[in-house]
Coordinates of C-alpha atoms and ligand atoms in Angstrom, one line a residue:
X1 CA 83.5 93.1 92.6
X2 CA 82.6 93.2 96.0
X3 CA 85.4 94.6 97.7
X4 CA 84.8 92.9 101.3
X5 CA 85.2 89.7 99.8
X6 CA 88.8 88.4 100.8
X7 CA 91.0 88.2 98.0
X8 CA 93.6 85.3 97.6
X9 CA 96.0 87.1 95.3
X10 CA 97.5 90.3 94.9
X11 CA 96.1 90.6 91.7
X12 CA 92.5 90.8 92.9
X13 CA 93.2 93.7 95.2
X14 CA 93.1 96.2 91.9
X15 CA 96.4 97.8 92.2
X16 CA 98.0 99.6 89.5
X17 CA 100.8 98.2 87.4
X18 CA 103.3 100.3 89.5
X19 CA 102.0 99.1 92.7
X20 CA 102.1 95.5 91.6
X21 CA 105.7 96.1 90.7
X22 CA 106.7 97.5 93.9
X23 CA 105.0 93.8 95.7
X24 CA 106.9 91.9 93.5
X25 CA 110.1 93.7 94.0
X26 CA 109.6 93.3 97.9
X27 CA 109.6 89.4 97.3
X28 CA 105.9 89.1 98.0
X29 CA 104.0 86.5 96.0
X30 CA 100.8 86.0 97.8
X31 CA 98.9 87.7 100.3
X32 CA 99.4 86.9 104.3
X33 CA 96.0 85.5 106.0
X34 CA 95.5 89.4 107.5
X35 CA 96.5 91.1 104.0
X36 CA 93.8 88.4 102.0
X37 CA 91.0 89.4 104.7
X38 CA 91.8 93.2 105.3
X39 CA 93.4 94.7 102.4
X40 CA 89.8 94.9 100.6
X41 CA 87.7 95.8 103.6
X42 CA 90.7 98.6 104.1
X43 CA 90.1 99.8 100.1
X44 CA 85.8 99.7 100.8
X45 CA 86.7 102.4 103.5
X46 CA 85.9 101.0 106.5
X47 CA 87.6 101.1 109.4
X48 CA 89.2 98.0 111.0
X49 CA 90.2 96.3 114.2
X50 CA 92.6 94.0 112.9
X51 CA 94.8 91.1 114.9
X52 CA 96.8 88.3 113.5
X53 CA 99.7 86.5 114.7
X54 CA 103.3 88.4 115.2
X55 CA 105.7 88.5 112.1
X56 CA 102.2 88.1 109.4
X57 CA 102.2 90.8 107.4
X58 CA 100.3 93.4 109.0
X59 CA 102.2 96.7 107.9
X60 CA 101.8 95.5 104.6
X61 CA 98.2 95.2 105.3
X62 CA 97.7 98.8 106.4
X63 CA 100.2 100.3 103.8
X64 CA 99.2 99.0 100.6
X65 CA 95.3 100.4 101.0
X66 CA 96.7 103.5 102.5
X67 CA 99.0 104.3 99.9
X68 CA 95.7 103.7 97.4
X69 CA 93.8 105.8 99.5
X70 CA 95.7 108.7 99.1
X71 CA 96.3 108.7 95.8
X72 CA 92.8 108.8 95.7
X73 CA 92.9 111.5 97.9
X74 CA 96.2 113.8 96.7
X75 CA 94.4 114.0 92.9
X76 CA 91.6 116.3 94.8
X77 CA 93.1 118.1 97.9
X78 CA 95.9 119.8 97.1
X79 CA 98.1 120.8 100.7
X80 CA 100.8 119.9 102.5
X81 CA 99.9 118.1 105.7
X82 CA 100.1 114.1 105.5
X83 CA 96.9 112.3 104.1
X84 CA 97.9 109.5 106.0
X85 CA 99.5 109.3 109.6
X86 CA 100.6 105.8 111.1
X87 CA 100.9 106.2 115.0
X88 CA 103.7 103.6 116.4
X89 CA 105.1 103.0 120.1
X90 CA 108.4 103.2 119.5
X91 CA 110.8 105.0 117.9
X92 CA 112.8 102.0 116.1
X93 CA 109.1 100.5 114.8
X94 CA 108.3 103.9 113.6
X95 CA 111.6 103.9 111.7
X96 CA 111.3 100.7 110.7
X97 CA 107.4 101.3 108.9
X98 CA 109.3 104.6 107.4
X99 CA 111.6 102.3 105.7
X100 CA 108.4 99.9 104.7
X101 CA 106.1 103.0 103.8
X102 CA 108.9 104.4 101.8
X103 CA 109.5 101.3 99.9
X104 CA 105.6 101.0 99.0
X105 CA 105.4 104.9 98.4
X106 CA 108.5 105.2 96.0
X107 CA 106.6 104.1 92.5
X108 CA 104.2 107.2 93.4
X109 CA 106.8 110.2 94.0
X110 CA 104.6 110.4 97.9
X111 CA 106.4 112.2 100.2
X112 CA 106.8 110.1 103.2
X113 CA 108.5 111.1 107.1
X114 CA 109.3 110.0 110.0
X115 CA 109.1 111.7 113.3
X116 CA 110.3 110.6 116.5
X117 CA 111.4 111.6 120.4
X118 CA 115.0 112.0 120.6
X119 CA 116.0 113.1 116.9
X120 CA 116.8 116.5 115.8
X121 CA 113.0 118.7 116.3
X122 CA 114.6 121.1 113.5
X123 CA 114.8 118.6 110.8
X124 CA 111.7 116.7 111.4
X125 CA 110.1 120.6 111.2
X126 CA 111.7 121.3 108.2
X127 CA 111.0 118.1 106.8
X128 CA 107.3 118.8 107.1
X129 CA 107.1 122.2 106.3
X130 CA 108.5 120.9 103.0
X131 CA 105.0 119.2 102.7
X132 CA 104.3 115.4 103.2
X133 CA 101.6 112.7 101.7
X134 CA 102.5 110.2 104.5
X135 CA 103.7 110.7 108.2
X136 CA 104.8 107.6 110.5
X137 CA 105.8 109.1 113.9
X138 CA 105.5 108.6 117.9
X139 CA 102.6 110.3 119.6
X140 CA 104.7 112.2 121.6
X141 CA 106.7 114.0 119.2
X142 CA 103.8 113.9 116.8
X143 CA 101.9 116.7 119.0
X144 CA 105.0 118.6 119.2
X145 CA 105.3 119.3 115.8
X146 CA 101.8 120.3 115.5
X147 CA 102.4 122.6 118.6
X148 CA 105.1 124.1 116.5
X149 CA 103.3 124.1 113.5
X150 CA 105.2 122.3 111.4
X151 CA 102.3 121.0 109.8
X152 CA 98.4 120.2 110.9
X153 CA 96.3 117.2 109.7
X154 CA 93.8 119.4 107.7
X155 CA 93.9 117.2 105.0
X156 CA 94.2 114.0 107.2
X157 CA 91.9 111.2 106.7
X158 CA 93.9 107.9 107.0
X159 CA 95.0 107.1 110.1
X160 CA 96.6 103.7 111.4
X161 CA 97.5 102.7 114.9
X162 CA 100.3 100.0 115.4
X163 CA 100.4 98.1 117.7
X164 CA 97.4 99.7 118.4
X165 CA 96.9 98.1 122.1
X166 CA 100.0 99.6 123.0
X167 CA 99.4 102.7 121.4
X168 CA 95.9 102.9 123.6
X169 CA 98.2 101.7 126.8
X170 CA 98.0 103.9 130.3
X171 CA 101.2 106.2 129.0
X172 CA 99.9 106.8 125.4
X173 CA 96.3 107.3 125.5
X174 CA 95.8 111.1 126.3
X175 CA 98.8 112.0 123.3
X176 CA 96.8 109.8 120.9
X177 CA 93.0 110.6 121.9
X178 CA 94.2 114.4 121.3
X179 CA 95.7 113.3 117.6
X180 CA 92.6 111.5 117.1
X181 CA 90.8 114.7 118.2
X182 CA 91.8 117.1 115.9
X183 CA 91.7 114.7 113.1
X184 CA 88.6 115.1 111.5
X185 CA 85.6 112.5 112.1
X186 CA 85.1 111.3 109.0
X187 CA 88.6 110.0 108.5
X188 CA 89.4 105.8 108.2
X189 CA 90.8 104.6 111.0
X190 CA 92.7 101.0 111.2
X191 CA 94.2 99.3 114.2
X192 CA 96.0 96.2 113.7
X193 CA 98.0 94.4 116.7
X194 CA 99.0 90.8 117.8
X195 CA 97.1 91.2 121.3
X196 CA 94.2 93.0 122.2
X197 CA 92.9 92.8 125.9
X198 CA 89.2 93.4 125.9
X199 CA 89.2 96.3 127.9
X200 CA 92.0 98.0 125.2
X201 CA 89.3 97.2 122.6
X202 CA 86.5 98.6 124.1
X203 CA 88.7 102.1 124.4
X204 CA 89.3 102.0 121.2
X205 CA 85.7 101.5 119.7
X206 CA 85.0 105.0 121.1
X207 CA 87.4 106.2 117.9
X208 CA 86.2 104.0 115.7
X209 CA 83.3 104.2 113.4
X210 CA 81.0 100.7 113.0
X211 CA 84.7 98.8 112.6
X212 CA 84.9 95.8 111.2
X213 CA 87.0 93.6 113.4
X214 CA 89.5 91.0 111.8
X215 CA 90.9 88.0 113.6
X216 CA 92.9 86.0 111.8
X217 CA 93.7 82.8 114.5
X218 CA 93.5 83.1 118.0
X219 CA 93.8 86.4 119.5
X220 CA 96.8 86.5 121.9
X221 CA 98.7 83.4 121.2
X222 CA 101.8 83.0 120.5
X223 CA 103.1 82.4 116.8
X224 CA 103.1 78.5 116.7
X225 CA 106.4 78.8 114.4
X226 CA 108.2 79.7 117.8
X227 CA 108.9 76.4 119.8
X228 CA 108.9 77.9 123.5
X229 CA 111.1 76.8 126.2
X230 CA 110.7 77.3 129.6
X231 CA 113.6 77.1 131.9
X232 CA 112.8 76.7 136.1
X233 CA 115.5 78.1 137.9
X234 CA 116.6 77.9 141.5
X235 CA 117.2 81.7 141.5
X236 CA 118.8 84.7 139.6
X237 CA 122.0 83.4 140.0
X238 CA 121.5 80.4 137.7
X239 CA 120.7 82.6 134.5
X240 CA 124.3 83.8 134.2
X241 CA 125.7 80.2 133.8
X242 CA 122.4 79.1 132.0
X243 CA 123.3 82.0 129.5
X244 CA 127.2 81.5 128.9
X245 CA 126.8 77.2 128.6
X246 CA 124.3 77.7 125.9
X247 CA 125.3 81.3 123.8
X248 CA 127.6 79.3 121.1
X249 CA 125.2 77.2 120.8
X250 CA 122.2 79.7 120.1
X251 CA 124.5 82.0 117.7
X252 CA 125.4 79.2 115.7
X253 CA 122.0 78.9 114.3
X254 CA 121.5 82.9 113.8
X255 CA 121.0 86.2 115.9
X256 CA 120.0 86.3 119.4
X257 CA 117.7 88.4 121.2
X258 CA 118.0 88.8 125.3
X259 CA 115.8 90.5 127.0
X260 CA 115.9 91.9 130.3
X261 CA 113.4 93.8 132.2
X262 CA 115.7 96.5 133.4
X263 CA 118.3 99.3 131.9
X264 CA 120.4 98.5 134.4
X265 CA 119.9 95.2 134.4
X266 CA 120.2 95.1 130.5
X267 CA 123.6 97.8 130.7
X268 CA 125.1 94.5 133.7
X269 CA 124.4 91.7 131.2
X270 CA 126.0 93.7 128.2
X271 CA 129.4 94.3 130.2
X272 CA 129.6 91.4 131.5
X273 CA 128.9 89.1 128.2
X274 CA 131.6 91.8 126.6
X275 CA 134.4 90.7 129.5
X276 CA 134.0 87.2 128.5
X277 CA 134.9 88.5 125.0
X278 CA 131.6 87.8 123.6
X279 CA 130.7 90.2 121.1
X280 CA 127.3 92.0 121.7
X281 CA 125.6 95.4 122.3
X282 CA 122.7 96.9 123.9
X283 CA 119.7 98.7 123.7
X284 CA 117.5 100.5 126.0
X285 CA 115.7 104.0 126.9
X286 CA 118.9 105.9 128.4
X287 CA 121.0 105.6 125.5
X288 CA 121.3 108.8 122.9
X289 CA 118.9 108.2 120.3
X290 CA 122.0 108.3 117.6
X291 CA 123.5 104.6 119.5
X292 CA 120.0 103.4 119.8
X293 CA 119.8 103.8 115.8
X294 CA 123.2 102.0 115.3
X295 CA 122.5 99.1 117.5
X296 CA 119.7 98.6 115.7
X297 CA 120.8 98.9 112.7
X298 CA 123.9 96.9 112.9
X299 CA 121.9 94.3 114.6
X300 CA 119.7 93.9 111.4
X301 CA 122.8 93.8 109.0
X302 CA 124.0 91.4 111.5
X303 CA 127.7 92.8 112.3
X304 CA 127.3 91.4 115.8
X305 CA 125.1 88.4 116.5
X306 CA 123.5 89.2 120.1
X307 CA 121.6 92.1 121.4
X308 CA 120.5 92.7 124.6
X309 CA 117.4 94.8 125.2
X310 CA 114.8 96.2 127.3
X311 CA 110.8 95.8 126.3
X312 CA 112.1 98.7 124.1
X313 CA 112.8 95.9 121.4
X314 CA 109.1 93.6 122.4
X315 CA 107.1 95.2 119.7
X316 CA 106.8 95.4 115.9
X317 CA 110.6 95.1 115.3
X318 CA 111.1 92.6 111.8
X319 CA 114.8 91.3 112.2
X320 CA 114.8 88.5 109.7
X321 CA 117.9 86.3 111.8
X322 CA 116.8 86.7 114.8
X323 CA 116.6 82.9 115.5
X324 CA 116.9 83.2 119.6
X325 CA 114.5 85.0 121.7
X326 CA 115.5 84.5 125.5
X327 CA 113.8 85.9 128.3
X328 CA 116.5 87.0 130.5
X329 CA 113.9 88.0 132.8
X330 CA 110.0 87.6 132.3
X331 CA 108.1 90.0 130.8
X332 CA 105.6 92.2 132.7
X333 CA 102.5 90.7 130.9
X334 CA 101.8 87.9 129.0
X335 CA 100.8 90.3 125.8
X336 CA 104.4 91.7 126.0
X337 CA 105.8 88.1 126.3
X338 CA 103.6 87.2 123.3
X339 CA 105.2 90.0 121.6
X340 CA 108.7 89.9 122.7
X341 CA 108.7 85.8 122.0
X342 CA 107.5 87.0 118.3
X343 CA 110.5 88.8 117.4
X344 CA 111.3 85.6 116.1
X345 CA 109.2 83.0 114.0
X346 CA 108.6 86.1 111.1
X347 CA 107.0 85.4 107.5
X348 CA 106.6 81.5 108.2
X349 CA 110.6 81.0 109.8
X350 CA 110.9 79.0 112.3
X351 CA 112.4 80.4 115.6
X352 CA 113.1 79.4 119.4
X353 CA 112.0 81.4 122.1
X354 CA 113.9 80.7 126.0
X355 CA 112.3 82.1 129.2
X356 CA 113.8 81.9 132.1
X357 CA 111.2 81.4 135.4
X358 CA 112.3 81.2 138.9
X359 CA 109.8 81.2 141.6
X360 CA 109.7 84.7 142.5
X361 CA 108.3 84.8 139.3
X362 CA 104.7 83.0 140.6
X363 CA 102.4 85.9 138.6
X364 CA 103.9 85.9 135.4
X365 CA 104.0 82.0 135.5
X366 CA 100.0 82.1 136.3
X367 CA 100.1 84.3 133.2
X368 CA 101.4 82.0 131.2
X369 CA 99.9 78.9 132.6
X370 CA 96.8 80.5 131.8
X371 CA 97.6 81.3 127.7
X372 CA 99.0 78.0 127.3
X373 CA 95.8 76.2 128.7
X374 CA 93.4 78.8 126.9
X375 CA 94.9 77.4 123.4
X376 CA 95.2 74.2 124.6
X377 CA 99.5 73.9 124.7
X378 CA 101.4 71.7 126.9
X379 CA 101.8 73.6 130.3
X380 CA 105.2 72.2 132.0
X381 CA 104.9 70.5 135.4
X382 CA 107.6 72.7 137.0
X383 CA 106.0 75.7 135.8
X384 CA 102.6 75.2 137.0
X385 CA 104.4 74.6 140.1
X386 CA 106.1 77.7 140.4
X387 CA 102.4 79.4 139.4
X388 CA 100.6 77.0 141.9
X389 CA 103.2 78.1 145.2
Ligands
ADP1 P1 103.7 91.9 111.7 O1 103.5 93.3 111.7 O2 102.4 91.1 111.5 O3 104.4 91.4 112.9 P2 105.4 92.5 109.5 O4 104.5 93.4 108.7 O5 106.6 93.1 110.2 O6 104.6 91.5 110.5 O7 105.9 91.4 108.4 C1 106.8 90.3 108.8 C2 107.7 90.0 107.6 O8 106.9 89.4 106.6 C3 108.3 91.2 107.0 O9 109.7 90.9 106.8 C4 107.6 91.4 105.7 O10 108.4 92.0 104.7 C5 107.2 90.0 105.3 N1 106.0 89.9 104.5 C6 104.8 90.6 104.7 N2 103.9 90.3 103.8 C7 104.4 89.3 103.0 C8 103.9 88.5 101.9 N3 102.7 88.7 101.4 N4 104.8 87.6 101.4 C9 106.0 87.5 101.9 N5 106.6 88.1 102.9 C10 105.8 89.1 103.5
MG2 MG1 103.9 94.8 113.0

């Protein structure tokens, strides 16, 4: 067969029987656009640029040819550093593609972990000194234990980057360009994200070798099976009653997502919706990695129905009742909007996404105005006048 061909079922992919069992048992019947179009490029060994939509598949689409790829791999090199390594922004998305990696990994006995900022450094070193086929991690901490010499990427040669534009971002770069370094040439590289600013792409080109670059839809919009409301405000002191007249309303239909652009801002909101009695908790960089975790957590086995969060929660999260998004505040860009607004709308559900605009807001409106005309959406009146002022 000719393996760059897209492939419209699972069953053309050429997984083992195990394998195949493992998909089914995850509930998935047929590929996702992204996982028809890169899954066989991925298995041909070429490296890939690939972007689709938010909540379409694409861990699954990095996972599955990485988990054949090292079986490949673990039958000739014996060793104990990971084959594979998938780089993630944040610590609850690089939990969350444990979980996922461990899930695809278990008919195979692989040895998959999970290293982040903020957990214990001595179980995550004995955890790899123990010897590992896969390793999901943050930069950060990812360097560290190499430092330490928990373990070293001698046998690496499968390496994914999620969310990989964010990954490549101002804060990230240098931790991953020296990861990338010492990794040796030769490897496969994939990068798969929902956005992908030009200038991001042409960064990452310089780690990639010939890639073949996958764009399922358009680049940067948001997932059509959000409906997106935006809400001109007077001022600030609107969102509170905007909020409280409307949060029944939004719970009833399934778990809600607030974001705000602060901690403190996020910590206010939280208090305050827990004096009214409303049940809800928080998340955001200050808290001990241990609360982050059970908010988290909690939130996905929905034991309380609203979180507020920080851009901490914009990327990569996969909280299936997450029906709500609202945007507290605005987002800093319009690719972390796109992102944030796409924490609901997953695997083909339908989802409504609130923002909030008020006309100190003029940038982020232009932003926005801007996206919705590039893909040819309705741009509201009152918004364009709050971008226009
Ligand atoms: P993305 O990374 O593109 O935002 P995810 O990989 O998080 O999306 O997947 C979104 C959701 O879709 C997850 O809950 C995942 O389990 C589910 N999913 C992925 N692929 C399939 C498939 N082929 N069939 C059904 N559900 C799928
Ligand atoms: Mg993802």
């Amino acid at each position: 067969i000719n393996v760059a061909k897209p492939c419209v079922s699972f069953a053309h992919f050429g997984f083992d029987e195990e394998l195949m069992e493992t998909i089914r048992k995850a509930g998935y019947f047929e590929p996702s656009g992204i996982q028809k179009q890169a899954i066989p490029v991925a298995l041909s060994g070429r490296d890939i640029i690939g972007l689709a939509k938010t909540g379409s598949g694409k861990t699954a689409a990095f996972l599955l040819p990485m988990i054949v790829h090292i079986m490949d791999q673990a039958e000739l090199e014996k060793g104990d550093g990971p084959i594979g390594i998938v780089l993630a922004p944040t610590r609850e998305l690089a939990d969350q593609i444990y979980s996922e990696a461990k899930r695809f990994a278990r008919a195979y006995d692989l040895r998959v972990a999970v290293v982040y900022g903020g957990a214990s450094k001595q179980d995550q070193f004995k955890t790899l000194r123990a010897g590992v086929e896969i390793v999901v991690a943050t930069p950060g901490r990812l360097i560290d234990m190499i430092k330490m010499k928990a373990t070293n990427f001698r046998r690496t040669s499968f390496l994914v980057l999620d969310e990989a534009d964010r990954v490549l971002d101002l804060g990230f770069e240098p931790q991953v360009r020296s990861i990338c370094d010492n990794i040796r040439p030769d490897r496969q590289m994939l990068l798969f994200s929902a956005t992908f600013q030009k200038r991001v792409e042409r960064l990452a080109r310089g780690a990639l070798q010939d890639p073949i670059r996958i764009a399922i839809g358009n680049v940067g919009q948001i997932n059509s099976d959000v409906t997106q409301i935006i809400e001109v405000l007077k001022d600030d002191s609107f969102k509170w009653n905007w909020l409280l007249d409307r949060l029944d309303g939004f719970v009833a239909q399934g778990s809600l997502l607030i974001f705000v652009s602060r901690k403190a801002g996020v910590i206010e909101l939280t208090e305050n919706l827990k004096t009214m009695g409303i049940q809800c908790e928080c998340l955001h960089g200050d808290m001990l990695q241990q609360e982050r975790d059970k908010a988290v957590h909690q939130f996905k086995l929905r034991q309380f129905p609203t979180l507020i969060a920080t851009d901490v929660a914009a990327r990569g999260l996969d909280i299936k009742s997450i029906r709500t998004v609202v945007n507290y505040d605005v987002a800093r860009d319009i690719d972390s909007h796109v992102h944030r607004v796409g924490r609901t709308g997953r695997a083909g559900e339908k989802g409504t996404a609130y923002t909030l605009i008020t006309d100190k807001d003029d940038r982020f409106a232009g932003e926005l105005v801007r996206n919705l005309e590039e893909f040819d959406q309705p741009v509201p009146q009152e918004l364009l006048r709050v971008a226009m002022q």
